[in-house]
Amino acid sequence: MLNEKPNIHLFEVYDRKFLYDVDTNSIVSIPDDVFIFLRELVYCSDNFKINNKLKSMNEKVKQGIMYLEDQGLLHPVNNDLQIKHIETDILQELFGSNLSLMTLQVTQNCNLRCKYCVYSGSYINRTHTNKRMTWEVAKKAVDFYYEHTRNSREVSLGFYGGEPLLEIALIRKVVIYAEELFKGKKLSFNMTTNATLITDEIVQFLLEHNFYLSISLDGPKIIQDGNRVFADKESGTFDIVMENLERIKGCYPEFLKKITFNAVIDLSKDIGCANDFFMSYDTVKEIFVMGNIINDANRQEELVINREYVTDALYEEFKVLLFYCSDIFKIYKPTLMDGRFRGIKQLYYNRMVAKNSKTNYDCPGGQCLPGAQRFFVNADGRFYPCERVDEASETYYIGNLEDGFDMDKISGLLNVAQLTEKECKNCWCFRLCSQCIAMAEENGELSKKRRLSNCNRLRNQIESDIKDYIVLCDNHCDFEKEVKR
């Protein structure tokens, strides 16, 4: 029978009461009287008050508590738990022969100067340079990647910048070399581009060599040209991107299936206008779009946000959720804000519920395998966990082409939650946390203070997501519904 404070989080959705059980990752509807009892219990400040509270529960509440315990719920915080990622001890094996994606930073230069770009000068330590990857570095990187993919049947090689098409000659050379080297494996290529330099010749090459393209496009002309400008910092890019896309659609329609859009959501601008553009503009409406809020990590100045457009963004999210619950709204097509639904589906609908899962060590959610999942090689041949971290920071430097992977650095990044071990073990968001290592850096070091500064915001967001998930389930949400493009 319950004899300690349980490791749970209590919340209400309208007039219904719920608990989230941390140990099992379960979301459970509970009666009002059990909710009231547990709420009073979790707020007890010392063992004496807890014991008195447990002794005073009435028979009805006692039966409810016993039922929850029979389901494997209401375990107390495991004070003996050690914060350690479960894959820490097999890192050598994982990195030695199981890589599946490598991205090459072929240049640090760009023909644009997008106002929110991490290299725009608005972020600490990150600016555009004329540095470019040489063929010698690129070849060595591909060779290194090949040696570390022996157990991988499918492999992917990406090209990143700056603007990678500034180095199309190098890309061609790398592709031809990789195709010869990786014979026998399923090989694909990907590239993130602003699409201003695309020509017919380039499109034909990409088609012939199994490329997937992520094109940076934020919306209609007024939004695209507001942030995505050429190096003169004035001329907008919308017209040339549309011209190139229309040519692809007319001459190479089969390539559209391998194109996605990466749209940066700027909450100082009209998101409803951008959403309508991707839903109805003929040139783009059949192409998948991924919306991402402007990155605020390591920005020198605070982001400007228009509260009216925040409200608009929430309304667009509501329409997306309504689409997945109702045939009445089937004419709508989720675009920019579809990530909200996909995030709920991944974290809650597809979550793993574990009964009796007591273990000696565990790690909060949110942390990927640094370098194993999005292995990033910069123009100098230095290794980083992915393209999103600050490569000017030694914190994220995890090896190089000469010395290979620095497994101690990788292990440290993987177990970044050890900085906040006490706080993490006692946090109800332990399994649902979405903090990655890019959110933990301050002044070039991994920072406990910086990591903890994100916690209240994330907890509020996670509770909101759980409530939305419950409402979606109540309204017969079709989590497997496919969006027709």
Tab-separated table of C-alpha atoms in Angstrom, residues 105-132 160-164 166 192 194 216 227-233 300 379 390-392:
chain	number	residue	atom	x	y	z
A	105	GLN	CA	29.493	21.871	-44.621
A	106	VAL	CA	30.874	22.552	-48.082
A	107	THR	CA	31.025	26.315	-47.518
A	108	GLN	CA	30.511	28.885	-44.788
A	109	ASN	CA	29.611	31.525	-47.352
A	110	CYS	CA	26.198	32.419	-48.744
A	111	ASN	CA	24.775	34.620	-51.469
A	112	LEU	CA	22.003	35.709	-49.081
A	113	ARG	CA	21.990	37.571	-45.787
A	114	CYS	CA	18.775	36.361	-44.176
A	115	LYS	CA	18.027	38.538	-41.185
A	116	TYR	CA	17.379	35.680	-38.734
A	117	CYS	CA	20.109	33.312	-39.984
A	118	VAL	CA	22.433	32.006	-37.256
A	119	TYR	CA	25.318	33.321	-39.396
A	120	SER	CA	23.718	36.758	-39.864
A	121	GLY	CA	25.705	38.465	-37.120
A	122	SER	CA	22.715	38.429	-34.769
A	123	TYR	CA	24.100	35.405	-32.900
A	124	ILE	CA	27.128	35.010	-30.659
A	125	ASN	CA	30.260	33.683	-32.431
A	126	ARG	CA	28.557	32.721	-35.717
A	127	THR	CA	29.071	34.673	-38.945
A	128	HIS	CA	29.467	34.003	-42.655
A	129	THR	CA	33.058	33.522	-43.859
A	130	ASN	CA	34.751	32.716	-47.155
A	131	LYS	CA	35.870	29.353	-45.817
A	132	ARG	CA	35.082	26.427	-48.125
A	160	TYR	CA	25.033	22.188	-46.129
A	161	GLY	CA	26.277	25.752	-45.966
A	162	GLY	CA	26.139	28.677	-46.122
A	163	GLU	CA	24.637	28.037	-49.496
A	164	PRO	CA	25.920	24.652	-50.750
A	166	LEU	CA	28.066	27.872	-54.351
A	192	THR	CA	19.476	22.379	-47.853
A	194	ASN	CA	17.872	28.747	-50.731
A	216	SER	CA	14.192	27.536	-47.619
A	227	ASN	CA	13.801	38.344	-44.133
A	228	ARG	CA	15.373	36.345	-46.957
A	229	VAL	CA	17.384	38.927	-48.861
A	230	PHE	CA	20.465	38.883	-51.066
A	231	ALA	CA	23.907	39.942	-49.867
A	232	ASP	CA	23.095	43.612	-50.593
A	233	LYS	CA	20.677	43.206	-47.629
A	300	GLN	CA	22.532	38.769	-29.089
A	379	ALA	CA	34.598	22.948	-43.723
A	390	ASP	CA	27.462	26.443	-32.517
A	391	GLU	CA	30.613	25.133	-34.202
A	392	ALA	CA	32.552	28.086	-32.768
